[in-house]
Each structure stands twice: as C-alpha cells, then as structure tokens.
CSV table of C-alpha atoms in Angstrom, one decimal:
chain,number,residue,atom,x,y,z
A,1,PHE,CA,-2.0,-83.5,59.4
A,2,ALA,CA,0.2,-81.5,57.1
A,3,GLY,CA,1.1,-84.7,55.3
A,4,TYR,CA,-2.6,-85.5,55.0
A,5,ILE,CA,-3.3,-82.1,53.4
A,6,SER,CA,-0.3,-82.4,51.1
A,7,GLN,CA,-1.7,-85.7,49.9
A,8,VAL,CA,-5.0,-84.1,49.2
A,9,LEU,CA,-3.5,-81.3,47.2
A,10,LYS,CA,-1.2,-83.5,45.2
A,11,ASN,CA,-1.9,-84.4,41.6
A,12,TYR,CA,-1.5,-88.2,41.2
A,13,SER,CA,-0.7,-90.2,38.1
A,14,ASP,CA,-0.5,-93.9,37.4
A,15,HIS,CA,0.0,-96.2,34.4
A,16,ALA,CA,-0.4,-99.8,33.5
A,17,CYS,CA,0.4,-101.9,30.4
A,18,ASP,CA,-1.9,-104.3,28.8
A,19,GLY,CA,-2.3,-107.3,31.0
A,20,GLU,CA,-1.4,-105.4,34.2
A,21,TYR,CA,-3.5,-104.1,37.0
A,22,VAL,CA,-3.9,-100.4,37.6
A,23,SER,CA,-4.6,-99.4,41.2
A,24,LEU,CA,-5.7,-96.0,42.4
A,25,ARG,CA,-6.0,-95.1,46.1
A,26,CYS,CA,-6.7,-92.0,48.2
A,27,PRO,CA,-6.1,-91.3,51.9
A,28,HIS,CA,-8.8,-91.6,54.5
A,29,ARG,CA,-11.7,-89.1,54.3
A,30,THR,CA,-11.1,-88.4,50.5
A,31,THR,CA,-12.3,-89.9,47.3
A,32,ILE,CA,-10.9,-90.2,43.8
A,33,SER,CA,-11.5,-87.4,41.3
A,34,ILE,CA,-10.4,-88.4,37.8
A,35,GLN,CA,-8.8,-85.5,35.9
A,36,SER,CA,-7.8,-87.1,32.7
A,37,SER,CA,-7.1,-90.5,31.1
A,38,PHE,CA,-5.5,-92.0,28.0
A,39,TYR,CA,-5.5,-95.5,26.6
A,40,GLY,CA,-3.6,-96.4,23.5
A,41,ARG,CA,0.0,-95.8,22.3
A,42,ILE,CA,1.7,-92.6,21.3
A,43,VAL,CA,5.4,-93.6,22.0
A,44,PRO,CA,7.4,-96.6,20.7
A,45,SER,CA,7.3,-99.8,22.9
A,46,HIS,CA,11.0,-99.5,23.8
A,47,GLN,CA,10.2,-96.3,25.7
A,48,LEU,CA,7.1,-97.5,27.5
A,49,CYS,CA,5.4,-100.9,27.9
A,50,PRO,CA,7.6,-103.2,25.7
A,51,SER,CA,5.8,-105.7,23.5
A,52,ARG,CA,5.2,-109.1,25.0
A,53,TYR,CA,5.5,-110.8,21.7
A,54,PRO,CA,8.9,-112.3,20.6
A,55,HIS,CA,11.1,-109.8,18.8
A,56,SER,CA,11.0,-111.7,15.5
A,57,TYR,CA,7.2,-111.5,15.5
A,58,ALA,CA,7.0,-107.9,16.7
A,59,THR,CA,9.2,-106.8,13.7
A,60,LEU,CA,6.7,-108.3,11.3
A,61,ILE,CA,3.9,-106.0,12.6
A,62,LYS,CA,4.4,-102.3,12.2
A,63,GLU,CA,3.7,-100.6,15.5
A,64,ASP,CA,1.0,-98.0,15.6
A,65,VAL,CA,2.2,-95.0,17.6
A,66,ALA,CA,-0.9,-92.8,16.8
A,67,CYS,CA,-3.4,-95.0,18.5
A,68,SER,CA,-5.9,-93.8,21.2
A,69,VAL,CA,-9.3,-94.8,22.5
A,70,GLY,CA,-11.9,-92.0,23.1
A,71,THR,CA,-13.8,-93.9,25.8
A,72,SER,CA,-10.9,-94.2,28.3
A,73,LEU,CA,-12.0,-91.1,30.3
A,74,GLN,CA,-15.6,-92.3,30.7
A,75,LYS,CA,-14.5,-95.8,31.6
A,76,MET,CA,-12.2,-94.4,34.3
A,77,LEU,CA,-15.1,-92.3,35.6
A,78,ASP,CA,-17.3,-95.3,35.7
A,79,GLU,CA,-14.8,-97.5,37.5
A,80,CYS,CA,-13.1,-95.1,40.0
A,81,GLN,CA,-14.9,-91.7,40.4
A,82,ASP,CA,-15.9,-90.9,43.9
A,83,ARG,CA,-14.4,-94.1,45.4
A,84,ARG,CA,-11.5,-94.3,47.9
A,85,SER,CA,-9.8,-97.0,45.9
A,86,CYS,CA,-10.2,-99.0,42.7
A,87,GLN,CA,-8.3,-101.7,40.9
A,88,PHE,CA,-8.9,-103.5,37.6
A,89,LEU,CA,-7.1,-105.3,34.8
A,90,VAL,CA,-6.1,-103.3,31.7
A,91,ASN,CA,-6.9,-104.7,28.3
A,92,SER,CA,-8.5,-103.6,25.0
A,93,ARG,CA,-11.8,-105.3,25.7
A,94,LEU,CA,-12.4,-103.1,28.7
A,95,PHE,CA,-12.5,-99.9,26.5
A,96,GLY,CA,-14.6,-101.3,23.6
A,97,THR,CA,-13.4,-101.5,20.0
A,98,ASP,CA,-9.7,-102.0,19.6
A,99,PRO,CA,-8.4,-99.2,17.3
A,100,CYS,CA,-5.0,-100.8,16.6
A,101,PRO,CA,-5.0,-104.7,16.9
A,102,GLY,CA,-1.6,-106.2,17.3
A,103,THR,CA,-0.2,-103.1,19.0
A,104,GLY,CA,0.5,-103.3,22.7
A,105,LYS,CA,-1.2,-100.4,24.5
A,106,TYR,CA,-1.1,-98.8,27.9
A,107,LEU,CA,-3.3,-96.8,30.3
A,108,LEU,CA,-2.3,-93.4,31.7
A,109,VAL,CA,-4.5,-91.8,34.3
A,110,TRP,CA,-4.3,-88.5,36.3
A,111,TYR,CA,-6.4,-88.0,39.4
A,112,LYS,CA,-6.7,-86.0,42.6
A,113,CYS,CA,-8.0,-86.9,46.1
A,114,ARG,CA,-11.1,-84.8,46.9
A,115,PRO,CA,-12.2,-84.4,50.5
A,116,ASN,CA,-15.5,-86.0,51.3
A,117,GLU,CA,-16.8,-82.7,52.8
A,118,TYR,CA,-15.8,-79.5,51.1
A,119,LYS,CA,-17.2,-76.0,50.3
A,120,SER,CA,-17.3,-74.1,47.1
A,121,LYS,CA,-17.4,-70.3,46.7
A,122,VAL,CA,-17.6,-68.2,43.5
A,123,ALA,CA,-16.8,-64.5,43.0
A,124,CYS,CA,-17.4,-62.6,39.8
A,125,GLU,CA,-14.7,-60.5,38.3
A,126,ASP,CA,-13.6,-57.5,40.5
A,127,ASP,CA,-15.7,-58.8,43.5
A,128,LYS,CA,-14.1,-59.8,46.7
A,129,LEU,CA,-14.0,-63.5,47.7
A,130,ARG,CA,-14.1,-64.2,51.5
A,131,LEU,CA,-13.3,-67.6,53.0
A,132,SER,CA,-13.6,-68.5,56.6
A,133,CYS,CA,-13.8,-71.4,59.0
A,134,LYS,CA,-15.1,-71.9,62.5
A,135,LYS,CA,-12.9,-71.4,65.6
A,136,SER,CA,-10.0,-73.7,65.9
A,137,MET,CA,-10.3,-74.8,62.2
A,138,VAL,CA,-8.2,-73.6,59.3
A,139,ILE,CA,-8.6,-73.4,55.5
A,140,ALA,CA,-7.3,-76.1,53.2
A,141,ILE,CA,-7.5,-75.1,49.6
A,142,TYR,CA,-8.4,-78.0,47.2
A,143,SER,CA,-8.7,-76.2,43.8
A,144,ALA,CA,-9.0,-72.7,42.4
A,145,ILE,CA,-10.0,-71.6,38.9
A,146,PHE,CA,-9.9,-68.0,37.7
A,147,GLY,CA,-11.1,-67.4,34.1
A,148,ARG,CA,-14.0,-68.8,32.2
A,149,THR,CA,-15.1,-72.4,32.0
A,150,GLN,CA,-16.9,-74.0,29.1
A,151,GLY,CA,-20.2,-74.3,31.0
A,152,GLY,CA,-19.9,-70.8,32.5
A,153,SER,CA,-21.2,-70.0,36.0
A,154,LEU,CA,-24.7,-69.4,37.2
A,155,GLU,CA,-23.5,-66.8,39.7
A,156,CYS,CA,-21.6,-64.9,37.0
A,157,PRO,CA,-23.5,-65.0,33.6
A,158,TYR,CA,-22.1,-63.5,30.4
A,159,GLN,CA,-22.6,-59.8,30.3
A,160,ASN,CA,-22.5,-59.9,26.5
A,161,PRO,CA,-24.7,-62.8,25.2
A,162,GLY,CA,-23.0,-62.5,21.8
A,163,MET,CA,-19.6,-63.5,23.1
A,164,PRO,CA,-18.5,-67.0,22.1
A,165,MET,CA,-18.3,-69.8,24.8
A,166,ILE,CA,-14.5,-69.8,25.2
A,167,GLU,CA,-12.7,-71.6,28.0
A,168,CYS,CA,-9.7,-69.8,29.6
A,169,GLN,CA,-8.1,-70.3,33.0
A,170,SER,CA,-5.2,-68.8,34.9
A,171,ALA,CA,-2.3,-71.3,35.4
A,172,THR,CA,-1.3,-69.7,38.8
A,173,ALA,CA,-4.7,-69.5,40.5
A,174,LEU,CA,-4.2,-72.5,42.7
A,175,GLN,CA,-0.7,-71.5,43.8
A,176,LEU,CA,-1.9,-68.0,44.7
A,177,MET,CA,-4.9,-69.1,46.7
A,178,ILE,CA,-2.7,-71.6,48.6
A,179,LYS,CA,-0.2,-68.7,49.4
A,180,ARG,CA,-3.0,-66.3,50.5
A,181,CYS,CA,-5.4,-68.6,52.4
A,182,HIS,CA,-4.0,-72.1,53.1
A,183,GLY,CA,-3.6,-72.7,56.8
A,184,LYS,CA,-5.5,-69.5,57.9
A,185,ARG,CA,-8.8,-69.2,59.7
A,186,SER,CA,-10.1,-66.6,57.2
A,187,CYS,CA,-8.9,-64.7,54.2
A,188,SER,CA,-10.1,-62.5,51.4
A,189,ILE,CA,-9.0,-61.8,47.8
A,190,TYR,CA,-10.3,-59.9,44.8
A,191,ALA,CA,-11.2,-61.8,41.7
A,192,SER,CA,-9.3,-59.4,39.5
A,193,THR,CA,-6.8,-59.6,36.7
A,194,TYR,CA,-4.5,-57.5,39.0
A,195,GLU,CA,-4.2,-60.6,41.3
A,196,PHE,CA,-4.4,-63.4,38.8
A,197,GLY,CA,-3.5,-61.9,35.4
A,198,ASP,CA,-5.8,-62.0,32.4
A,199,PRO,CA,-5.9,-65.5,30.9
A,200,CYS,CA,-8.8,-64.6,28.5
A,201,TYR,CA,-9.4,-62.4,25.5
A,202,PRO,CA,-10.4,-58.8,26.3
A,203,GLY,CA,-14.1,-58.4,27.0
A,204,ILE,CA,-14.7,-61.9,28.4
A,205,GLN,CA,-16.3,-61.8,31.9
A,206,LYS,CA,-14.3,-64.0,34.3
A,207,HIS,CA,-14.9,-65.5,37.7
A,208,LEU,CA,-13.0,-67.1,40.6
A,209,ASN,CA,-14.2,-70.5,41.8
A,210,VAL,CA,-12.5,-71.9,44.9
A,211,ILE,CA,-13.1,-75.3,46.5
A,212,TYR,CA,-11.8,-75.7,50.0
A,213,THR,CA,-12.4,-77.6,53.3
A,214,CYS,CA,-11.9,-76.7,56.9
A,215,ASP,CA,-9.5,-78.8,58.9
A,216,ASN,CA,-9.1,-78.8,62.7
A,217,SER,CA,-5.3,-79.3,62.5
A,218,PRO,CA,-3.3,-77.0,64.7
A,219,VAL,CA,-0.2,-77.4,62.6
A,220,LEU,CA,-1.5,-77.1,59.1
A,221,LEU,CA,1.1,-75.8,56.7
A,222,PRO,CA,1.2,-75.0,53.0
A,223,VAL,CA,2.5,-77.7,50.7
A,224,ASP,CA,5.7,-76.0,49.9
A,225,GLU,CA,6.4,-75.2,53.6
A,226,THR,CA,5.8,-78.6,55.2
A,227,ARG,CA,9.5,-79.2,55.7
A,228,ALA,CA,10.9,-77.4,58.7
A,229,PRO,CA,14.1,-75.4,58.3
A,230,ALA,CA,17.3,-77.2,59.4
A,231,LEU,CA,18.9,-76.0,62.6
A,232,SER,CA,22.5,-76.7,63.7
A,233,SER,CA,23.0,-78.8,66.8
A,234,SER,CA,24.8,-75.9,68.6
A,235,SER,CA,22.0,-73.4,68.1
A,236,SER,CA,19.3,-76.0,69.1
A,237,SER,CA,21.1,-77.0,72.2
A,238,SER,CA,21.7,-73.4,73.3
A,239,MET,CA,18.1,-72.1,72.6
A,240,GLU,CA,15.9,-75.1,73.5
A,241,PRO,CA,14.9,-75.2,77.2
A,242,VAL,CA,15.4,-78.3,79.3
A,243,GLY,CA,12.4,-80.6,78.9
A,244,VAL,CA,11.0,-79.2,75.7
A,245,GLY,CA,12.5,-82.0,73.6
A,246,THR,CA,10.6,-84.6,75.7
A,247,GLU,CA,7.3,-82.6,75.5
A,248,MET,CA,7.6,-82.2,71.7
A,249,ALA,CA,8.3,-85.9,71.3
A,250,LEU,CA,5.2,-86.7,73.4
A,251,LEU,CA,3.1,-84.3,71.3
A,252,SER,CA,4.5,-85.8,68.1
A,253,ASN,CA,3.7,-89.3,69.3
A,254,LEU,CA,0.1,-88.2,70.3
A,255,LEU,CA,-0.4,-86.6,66.8
A,256,ALA,CA,0.9,-89.7,65.1
A,257,ALA,CA,-1.3,-92.0,67.2
A,258,TYR,CA,-4.4,-89.8,66.4
A,259,ALA,CA,-3.5,-89.8,62.6
A,260,PHE,CA,-3.2,-93.6,62.7
A,261,ILE,CA,-6.6,-94.0,64.4
A,262,THR,CA,-8.3,-91.7,61.9
A,263,GLU,CA,-6.8,-93.5,58.9
A,264,ASN,CA,-7.3,-97.0,60.3
A,265,PRO,CA,-10.4,-97.0,62.4
A,266,GLU,CA,-11.0,-100.8,62.0
A,267,ARG,CA,-7.5,-101.8,62.9
A,268,ALA,CA,-7.5,-99.4,65.9
A,269,ALA,CA,-10.8,-100.9,67.1
A,270,LEU,CA,-9.4,-104.4,66.8
A,271,TYR,CA,-6.3,-103.4,68.8
A,272,PHE,CA,-8.5,-101.9,71.5
A,273,VAL,CA,-10.8,-104.9,71.8
A,274,SER,CA,-7.8,-107.2,71.8
A,275,GLY,CA,-6.2,-105.2,74.6
A,276,VAL,CA,-9.4,-105.3,76.7
A,277,CYS,CA,-9.7,-109.0,76.2
A,278,ILE,CA,-6.1,-109.6,77.3
A,279,GLY,CA,-6.6,-107.4,80.3
A,280,LEU,CA,-9.7,-109.3,81.3
A,281,VAL,CA,-7.9,-112.6,81.0
A,282,LEU,CA,-5.0,-111.4,83.1
A,283,THR,CA,-7.3,-110.1,85.7
A,284,LEU,CA,-9.2,-113.4,85.8
A,285,LEU,CA,-5.9,-115.3,86.2
A,286,ALA,CA,-4.9,-113.0,89.1
A,287,LEU,CA,-8.2,-113.5,90.8
A,288,VAL,CA,-7.9,-117.3,90.5
A,289,LEU,CA,-4.4,-117.3,91.9
A,290,ARG,CA,-5.5,-115.1,94.8
A,291,VAL,CA,-8.5,-117.4,95.7
A,292,SER,CA,-6.4,-120.5,95.4
A,293,CYS,CA,-3.7,-119.1,97.7
A,294,ARG,CA,-6.3,-118.1,100.3
A,295,THR,CA,-7.8,-121.6,100.2
A,296,ASP,CA,-4.3,-123.2,100.7
C-alpha cells in the first residue's frame, strides 16, 4: 500500500524521439494527469535523440536547436488525459505544422497519476483547513497549492478588484502538507504565510487548495519514510519474540496477495476459475476411480 501511494505522489516523465513510441501508464485506481509537454528540439542531437540521417547528410543541414511546437500540450491532453495508459507513435504530423523540417525532434512529457476518487478542500488566507477520513482510513495527499492561481478561487475572491491577476505559488506546500497530514486520520493547518511563507507580492489574497484521498491502508507511510530503518542482526534476534517473524511473513504475504488482486483483477479471476475447474476435474476423477473399484 505504501508503494501504491508513493507511485501516486510521484512525478513521472518520459521522452521519445521521432519514429519511436511513447508509452504512459499509471497504477490501478489512478488515471494520467498531464502536467507539461514539449515537442521540438532545444539541445543538439549528440545530447538527445541523434539524427537518423547519415553523418555526411546531417552536416549539410544546420540543426535547429530553437524549435518547438505550441500544440504539444493540447495533443497530450487529447491522447492521454484521464486514461490509465496510452501509447502512440511520435512524429511531426501528429502535432500539426512542422516548424523545423529536416531537424530531428523529440517529445518530453511530465505527468502524475491522479486517484479516481479524490476530495478537494480550499481555505482562504489565515483560515484553518481541516482534513479527515472515516474510521480505519487515512489521508493520502495528492497535491497542495498555497498562493494564487491565474483563474483565482470561487471560495476566496480577490478583496481588491483592482489588483492584477498574478499567479504565485509556494514551492514547499506539497512537502509541508505531506509532513503534517499524510498517513493520519485527521489533521488541521492554517493557510497562513507563517506556515507556507509568502510566495506573492504584498497585498495579494492567497488561498490553500489541497487534493487528497482516503485510503484504508493500515501501513500507509509518507513517501520519504517508506524505507524501514536498518537493524543489526544481534538486536533483532534479541528483541524479536519467538514466532513473530513467521507471523510478520504471513501478514506480508497476505498484503502482497491483496495488492496483486486489486491491481490485476482479471488475472486473479482467471486463476480462481482455473483452480475451481482443476479441482472439479480431480474430484470427478476420484469419484470415477471409487465407483470402478467398488464395481470390481
């Protein structure tokens, strides 16, 4: 479960050269959320995606290292947004007009895996934000923004209509929310510059927007604490009661089996049906042998 949450919180990136396939994929119960995209070339070919043309031909054409296509983000949104996986062939025709013919280009894409079911809460500046989950469930922070977005917020309108529409965000909001709330049943925090710092110019009204989900994992840990501390063999042998190792191994196997079933429901159903069929065949054979022995 901790691995599942760390996959959800992770920022993914992928790239593909012209003529290659780009493949994006998210874990079970999540979908792709495109963050940014670039198609073109801004570095020489010897650093990324070398030219497929012969060297003699490539030297005749001056490589354009200031080439970009403005439709790459919209194309990635059309192809992959809100899907669990997507794959397509990268070429200039896919993105419309080629701004630099003769120059080999590449696609860079950054994305996250968004939970299918999530909650969103907003708190205006100096108000308290409270997050809570039901019993036996804990908070998993997906994203957090403290500042002011370009579109603003309906819950926290501008106090001064004459202020310009400026976007400013704290760079540490997500890390702070993970530290305060991740893995807890409930938490609260003030949407204040004392907690998050002031990323905006003075006088700009800010707000805190948090997107989270509730997970029923009993062992949910923050991303930077998923690795257990190392223990020496002497201390573990002296402190661990007899039989605990077997119980922990059984619990670990049960959790692994449950995670496999939730991530691969079709395969698990196939294994179950196959097992039932094999059991029925063996039972039928046993009955036939018993009847034939009685007859003899």
